CSV table of C-alpha atoms and ligand atoms in Angstrom, one decimal:
chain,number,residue,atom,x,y,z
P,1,UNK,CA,43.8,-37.2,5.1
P,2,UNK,CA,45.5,-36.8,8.6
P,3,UNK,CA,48.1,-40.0,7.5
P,4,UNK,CA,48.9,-37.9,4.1
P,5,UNK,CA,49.4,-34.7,6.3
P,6,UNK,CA,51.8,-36.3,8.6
P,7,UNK,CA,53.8,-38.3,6.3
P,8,UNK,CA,54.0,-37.1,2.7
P,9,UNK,CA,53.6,-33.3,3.4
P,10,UNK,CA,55.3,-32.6,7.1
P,11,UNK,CA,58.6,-34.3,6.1
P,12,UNK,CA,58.7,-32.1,3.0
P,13,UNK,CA,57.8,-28.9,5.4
P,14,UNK,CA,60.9,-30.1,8.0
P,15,UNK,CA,63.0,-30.1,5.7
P,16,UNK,CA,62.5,-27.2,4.1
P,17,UNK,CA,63.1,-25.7,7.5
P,18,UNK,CA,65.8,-27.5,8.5
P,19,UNK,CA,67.6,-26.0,5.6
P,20,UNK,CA,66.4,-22.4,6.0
P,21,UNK,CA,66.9,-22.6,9.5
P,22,UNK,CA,70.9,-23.9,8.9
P,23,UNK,CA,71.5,-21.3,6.2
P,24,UNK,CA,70.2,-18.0,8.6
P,25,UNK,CA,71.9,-19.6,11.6
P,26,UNK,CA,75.0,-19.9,9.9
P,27,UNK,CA,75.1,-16.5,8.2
P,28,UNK,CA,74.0,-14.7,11.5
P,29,UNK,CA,75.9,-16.7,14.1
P,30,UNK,CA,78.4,-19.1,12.7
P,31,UNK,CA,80.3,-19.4,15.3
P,32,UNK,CA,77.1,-21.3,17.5
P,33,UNK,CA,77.8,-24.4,15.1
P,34,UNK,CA,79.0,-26.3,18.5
P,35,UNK,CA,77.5,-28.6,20.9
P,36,UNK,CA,78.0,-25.5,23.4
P,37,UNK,CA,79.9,-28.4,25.8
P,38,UNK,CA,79.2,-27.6,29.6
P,39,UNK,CA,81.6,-30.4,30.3
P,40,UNK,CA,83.9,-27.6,32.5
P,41,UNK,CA,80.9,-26.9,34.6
P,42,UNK,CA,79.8,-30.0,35.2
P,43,UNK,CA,81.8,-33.2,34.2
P,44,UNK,CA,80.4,-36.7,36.3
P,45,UNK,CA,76.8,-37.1,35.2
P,46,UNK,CA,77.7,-35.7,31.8
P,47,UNK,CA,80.0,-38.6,31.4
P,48,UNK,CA,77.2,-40.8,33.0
P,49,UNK,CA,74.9,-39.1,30.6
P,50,UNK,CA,76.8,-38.2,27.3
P,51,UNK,CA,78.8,-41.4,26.8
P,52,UNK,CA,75.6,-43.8,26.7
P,53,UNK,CA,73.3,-41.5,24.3
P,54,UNK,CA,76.4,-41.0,21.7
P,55,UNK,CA,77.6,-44.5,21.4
P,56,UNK,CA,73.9,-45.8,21.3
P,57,UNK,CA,72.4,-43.1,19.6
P,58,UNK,CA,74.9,-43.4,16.6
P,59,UNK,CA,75.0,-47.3,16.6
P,60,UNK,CA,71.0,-46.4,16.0
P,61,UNK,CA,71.0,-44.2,13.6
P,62,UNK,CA,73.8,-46.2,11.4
P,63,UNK,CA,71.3,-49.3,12.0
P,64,UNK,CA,68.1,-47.1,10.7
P,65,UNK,CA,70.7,-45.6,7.4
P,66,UNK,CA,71.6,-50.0,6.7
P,67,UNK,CA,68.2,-50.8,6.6
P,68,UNK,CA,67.1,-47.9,4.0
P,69,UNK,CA,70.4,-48.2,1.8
P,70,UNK,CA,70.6,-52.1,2.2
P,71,UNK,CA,67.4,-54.1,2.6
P,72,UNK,CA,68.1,-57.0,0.9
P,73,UNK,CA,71.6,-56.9,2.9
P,74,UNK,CA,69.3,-56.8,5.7
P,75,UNK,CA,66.6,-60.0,5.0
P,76,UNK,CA,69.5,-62.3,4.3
P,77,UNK,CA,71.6,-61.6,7.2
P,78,UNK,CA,68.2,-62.2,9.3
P,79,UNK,CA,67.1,-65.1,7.1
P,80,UNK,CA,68.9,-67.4,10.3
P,81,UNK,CA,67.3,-67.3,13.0
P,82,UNK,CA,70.1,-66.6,15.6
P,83,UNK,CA,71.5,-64.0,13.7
P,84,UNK,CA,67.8,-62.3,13.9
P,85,UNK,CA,67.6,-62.7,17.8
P,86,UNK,CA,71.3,-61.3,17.8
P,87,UNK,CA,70.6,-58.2,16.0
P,88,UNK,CA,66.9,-57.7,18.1
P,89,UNK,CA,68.3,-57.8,21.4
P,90,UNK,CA,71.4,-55.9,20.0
P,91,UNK,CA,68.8,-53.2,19.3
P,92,UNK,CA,66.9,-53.2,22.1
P,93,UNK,CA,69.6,-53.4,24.6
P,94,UNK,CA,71.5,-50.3,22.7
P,95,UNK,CA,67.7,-48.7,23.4
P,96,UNK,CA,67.9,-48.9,26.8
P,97,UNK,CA,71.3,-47.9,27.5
P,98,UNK,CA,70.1,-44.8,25.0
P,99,UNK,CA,67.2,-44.1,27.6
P,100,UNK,CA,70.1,-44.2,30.2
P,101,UNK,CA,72.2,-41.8,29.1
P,102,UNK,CA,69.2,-39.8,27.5
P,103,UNK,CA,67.7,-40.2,32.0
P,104,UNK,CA,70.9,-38.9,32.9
P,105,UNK,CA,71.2,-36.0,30.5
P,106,UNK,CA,67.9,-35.1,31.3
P,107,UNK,CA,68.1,-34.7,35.4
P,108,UNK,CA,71.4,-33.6,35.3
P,109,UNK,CA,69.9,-30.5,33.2
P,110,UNK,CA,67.0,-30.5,35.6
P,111,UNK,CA,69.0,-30.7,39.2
P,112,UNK,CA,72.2,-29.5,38.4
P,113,UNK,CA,72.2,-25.4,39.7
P,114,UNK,CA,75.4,-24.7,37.9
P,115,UNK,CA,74.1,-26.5,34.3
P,116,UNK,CA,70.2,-25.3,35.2
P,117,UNK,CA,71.4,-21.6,34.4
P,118,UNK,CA,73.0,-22.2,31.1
P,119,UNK,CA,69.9,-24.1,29.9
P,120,UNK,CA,67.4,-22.7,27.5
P,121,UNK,CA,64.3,-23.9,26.3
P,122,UNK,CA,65.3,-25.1,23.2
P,123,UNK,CA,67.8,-27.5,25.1
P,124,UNK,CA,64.7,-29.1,27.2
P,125,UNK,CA,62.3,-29.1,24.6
P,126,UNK,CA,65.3,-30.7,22.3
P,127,UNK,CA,65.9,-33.5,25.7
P,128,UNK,CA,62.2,-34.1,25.4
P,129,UNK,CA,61.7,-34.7,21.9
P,130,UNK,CA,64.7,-37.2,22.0
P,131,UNK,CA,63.1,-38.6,24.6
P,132,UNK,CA,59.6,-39.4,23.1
P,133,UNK,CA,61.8,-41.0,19.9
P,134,UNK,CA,63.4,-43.1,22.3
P,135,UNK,CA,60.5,-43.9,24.5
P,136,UNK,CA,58.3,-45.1,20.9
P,137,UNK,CA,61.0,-46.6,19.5
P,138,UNK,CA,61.9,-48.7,22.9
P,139,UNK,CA,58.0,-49.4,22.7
P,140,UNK,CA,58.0,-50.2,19.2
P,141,UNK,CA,61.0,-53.0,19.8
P,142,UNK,CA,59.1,-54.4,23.1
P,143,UNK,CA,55.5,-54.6,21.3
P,144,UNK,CA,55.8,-55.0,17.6
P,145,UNK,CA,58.9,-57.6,17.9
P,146,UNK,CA,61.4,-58.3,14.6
P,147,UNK,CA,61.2,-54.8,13.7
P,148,UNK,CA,64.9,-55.6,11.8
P,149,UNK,CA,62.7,-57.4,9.4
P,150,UNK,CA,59.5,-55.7,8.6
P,151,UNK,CA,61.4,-52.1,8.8
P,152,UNK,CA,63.2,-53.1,5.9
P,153,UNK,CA,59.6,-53.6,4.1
P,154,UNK,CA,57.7,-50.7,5.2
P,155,UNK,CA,59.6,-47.8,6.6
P,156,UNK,CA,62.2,-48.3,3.7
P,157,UNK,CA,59.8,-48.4,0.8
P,158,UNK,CA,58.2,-45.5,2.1
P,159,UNK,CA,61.4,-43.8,3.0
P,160,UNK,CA,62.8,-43.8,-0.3
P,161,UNK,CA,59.7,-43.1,-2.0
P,162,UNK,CA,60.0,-39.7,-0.2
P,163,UNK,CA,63.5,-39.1,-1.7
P,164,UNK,CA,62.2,-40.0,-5.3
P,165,UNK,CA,59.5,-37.1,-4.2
P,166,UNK,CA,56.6,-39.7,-4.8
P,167,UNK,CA,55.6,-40.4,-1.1
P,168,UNK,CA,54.2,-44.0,-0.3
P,169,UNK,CA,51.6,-42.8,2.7
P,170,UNK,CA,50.0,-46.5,2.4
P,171,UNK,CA,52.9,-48.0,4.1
P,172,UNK,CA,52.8,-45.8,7.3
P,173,UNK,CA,49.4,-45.5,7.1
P,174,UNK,CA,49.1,-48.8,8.5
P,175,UNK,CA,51.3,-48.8,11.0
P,176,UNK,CA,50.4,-48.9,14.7
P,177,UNK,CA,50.1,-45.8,16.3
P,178,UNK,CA,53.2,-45.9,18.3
P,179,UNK,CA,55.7,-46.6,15.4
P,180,UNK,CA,53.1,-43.3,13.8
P,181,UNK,CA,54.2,-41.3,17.1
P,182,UNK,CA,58.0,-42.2,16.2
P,183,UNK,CA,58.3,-41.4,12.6
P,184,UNK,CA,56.5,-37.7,13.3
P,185,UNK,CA,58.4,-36.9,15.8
P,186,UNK,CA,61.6,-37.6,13.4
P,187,UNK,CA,60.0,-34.9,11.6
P,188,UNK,CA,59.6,-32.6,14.2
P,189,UNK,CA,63.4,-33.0,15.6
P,190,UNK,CA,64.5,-32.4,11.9
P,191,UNK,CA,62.0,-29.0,11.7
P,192,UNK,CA,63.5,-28.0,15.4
P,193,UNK,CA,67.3,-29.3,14.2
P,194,UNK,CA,69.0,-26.0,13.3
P,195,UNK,CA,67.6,-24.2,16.2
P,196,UNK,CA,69.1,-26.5,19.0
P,197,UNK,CA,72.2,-27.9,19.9
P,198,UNK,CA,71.8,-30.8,17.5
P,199,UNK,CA,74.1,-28.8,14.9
P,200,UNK,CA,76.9,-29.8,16.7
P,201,UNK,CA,76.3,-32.9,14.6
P,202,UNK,CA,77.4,-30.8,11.2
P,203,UNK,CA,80.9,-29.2,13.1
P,204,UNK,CA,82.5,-32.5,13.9
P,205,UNK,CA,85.9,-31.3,13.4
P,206,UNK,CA,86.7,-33.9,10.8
P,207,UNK,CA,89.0,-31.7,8.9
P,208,UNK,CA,91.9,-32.2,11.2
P,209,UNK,CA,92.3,-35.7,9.7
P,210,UNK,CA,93.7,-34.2,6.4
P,211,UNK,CA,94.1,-30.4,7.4
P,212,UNK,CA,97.8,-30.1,7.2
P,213,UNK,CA,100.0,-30.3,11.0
P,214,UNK,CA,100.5,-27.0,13.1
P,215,UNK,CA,104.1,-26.0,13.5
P,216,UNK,CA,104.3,-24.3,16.8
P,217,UNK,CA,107.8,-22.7,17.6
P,218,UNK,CA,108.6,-22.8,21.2
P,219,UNK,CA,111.2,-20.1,22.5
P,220,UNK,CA,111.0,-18.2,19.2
P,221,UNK,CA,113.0,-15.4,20.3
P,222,UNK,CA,115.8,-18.0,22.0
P,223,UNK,CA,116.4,-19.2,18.8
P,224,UNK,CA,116.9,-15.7,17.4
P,225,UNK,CA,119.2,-15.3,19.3
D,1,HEM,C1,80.2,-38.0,15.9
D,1,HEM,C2,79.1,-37.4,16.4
D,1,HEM,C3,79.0,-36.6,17.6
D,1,HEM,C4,79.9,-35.9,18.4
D,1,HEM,C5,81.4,-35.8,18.2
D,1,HEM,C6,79.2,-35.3,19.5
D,1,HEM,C7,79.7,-34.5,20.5
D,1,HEM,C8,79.0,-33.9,21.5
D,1,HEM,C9,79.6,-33.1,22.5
D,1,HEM,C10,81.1,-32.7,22.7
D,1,HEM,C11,78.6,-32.6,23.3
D,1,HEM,C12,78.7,-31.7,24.6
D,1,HEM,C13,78.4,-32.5,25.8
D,1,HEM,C14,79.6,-33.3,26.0
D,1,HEM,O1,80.7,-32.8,26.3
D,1,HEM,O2,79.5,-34.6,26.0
D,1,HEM,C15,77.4,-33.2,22.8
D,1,HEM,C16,76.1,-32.9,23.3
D,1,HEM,C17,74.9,-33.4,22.8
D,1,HEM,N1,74.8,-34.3,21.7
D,1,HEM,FE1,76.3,-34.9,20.5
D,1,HEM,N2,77.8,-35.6,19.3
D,1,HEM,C18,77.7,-36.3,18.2
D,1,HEM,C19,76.5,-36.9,17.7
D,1,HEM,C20,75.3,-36.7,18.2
D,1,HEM,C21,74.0,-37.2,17.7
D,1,HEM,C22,73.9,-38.1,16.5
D,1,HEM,C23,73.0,-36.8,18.5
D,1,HEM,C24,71.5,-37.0,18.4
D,1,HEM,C25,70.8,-37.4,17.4
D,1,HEM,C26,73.6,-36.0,19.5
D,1,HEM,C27,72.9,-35.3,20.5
D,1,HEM,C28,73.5,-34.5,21.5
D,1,HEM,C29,72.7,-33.8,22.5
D,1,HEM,C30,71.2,-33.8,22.7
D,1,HEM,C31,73.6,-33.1,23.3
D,1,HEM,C32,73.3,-32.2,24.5
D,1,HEM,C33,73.4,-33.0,25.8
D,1,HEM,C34,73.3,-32.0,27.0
D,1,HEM,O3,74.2,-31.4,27.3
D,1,HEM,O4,72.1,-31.9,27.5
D,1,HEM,N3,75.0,-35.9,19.3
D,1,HEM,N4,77.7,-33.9,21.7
């Protein structure tokens, strides 16, 4: 009962919330779509911090999106065995350097006077959710080794069954309680996504790659002249 709670309602009720959520904060304060950078209060242990968690956390997440979307992609490139203990310790070590960055972030919110006044709640509780899907994910690599290969058997399966609305509980129903921990507090950082920082994710400011160039006249009225 608990297993179909967790997995084949919550992720259905995080969503829904996550989309609610994003629609009310964008009609009542679109301008908070931003990462809400404290970079000019505050710049050495944010770089000690920040540049760790984004490279590894996006390396992550791209590995997680390649295993749902190509599975088979997956088993052959691990069918040889170097290739496998390549892409393991390729994981884990992004992992640590993850919890690294994720250490610094975290203190630096913690210690820093300046930083500690512009932090709310939502940012800690945000740093400490991250934090547990780090820490179970780090644990899941350590104790349930080749996780490249039977992710691609179990968490995909039952990851796509929730897209085609027909949720697969069985597979995560078996899983070790760690790898449980992990994939409900995915649901919980999705539910607490558009009340956080984490939007900043959605305003990437991608458009400048095609929006057309800014002409900026210098000296206009020299030239009237
Ligand atoms: C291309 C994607 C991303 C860009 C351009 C980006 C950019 C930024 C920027 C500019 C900041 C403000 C702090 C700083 O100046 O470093 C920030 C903070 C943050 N980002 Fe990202 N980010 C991206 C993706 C992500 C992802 C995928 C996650 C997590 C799943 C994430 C989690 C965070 C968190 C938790 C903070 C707050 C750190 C703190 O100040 O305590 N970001 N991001």
């Amino acid at each position: 009962m608990i297993d179909f709670i967790v997995f084949a309602v919550l992720p259905y009720v995080a969503l829904a919330i996550a989309i609610v959520g994003l629609i009310w904060r964008y009609r009542t304060d679109q301008f908070s779509f931003s990462s809400v950078s404290s970079q000019f209060l505050e710049n050495r242990k944010l770089f000690w911090g920040s540049v760790p968690w984004h490279y590894g956390i996006i390396l992550i997440l791209l590995g997680h999106l390649f295993g749902v979307l190509f599975p088979s992609g997956v088993m052959a490139f691990n069918g040889v065995p170097v290739r496998l203990y390549v892409l393991e310790v390729t994981g884990l070590a992004l992992g640590l350097l993850v919890l690294v960055g994720l250490v610094f972030l975290l203190l630096r919110r913690g210690t820093d006077e300046r930083i500690r006044s512009v932090t709310t709640r939502m940012d800690l509780l945000l740093l400490l959710l991250l934090l547990l899907s780090i820490i179970t994910g780090l644990g899941t690599a350590i104790f349930y080794r080749w996780g490249s290969g039977w992710y691609v058997q179990t968490a995909t399966p039952y990851l796509r069954s929730l897209f085609t609305l027909s949720p697969a509980v069985g597979y995560m129903a078996s899983m070790p309680l760690l790898v449980k921990i992990h994939a409900v507090n995915a649901s919980v950082i999705l539910a607490v996504f558009p009340f956080t920082r984490l939007v900043h994710m959605l305003s990437v400011p991608l458009a400048y790659l095609w929006r057309p160039y800014q002409i900026v006249l210098w000296g206009r009225r020299r030239i009237r002249q």
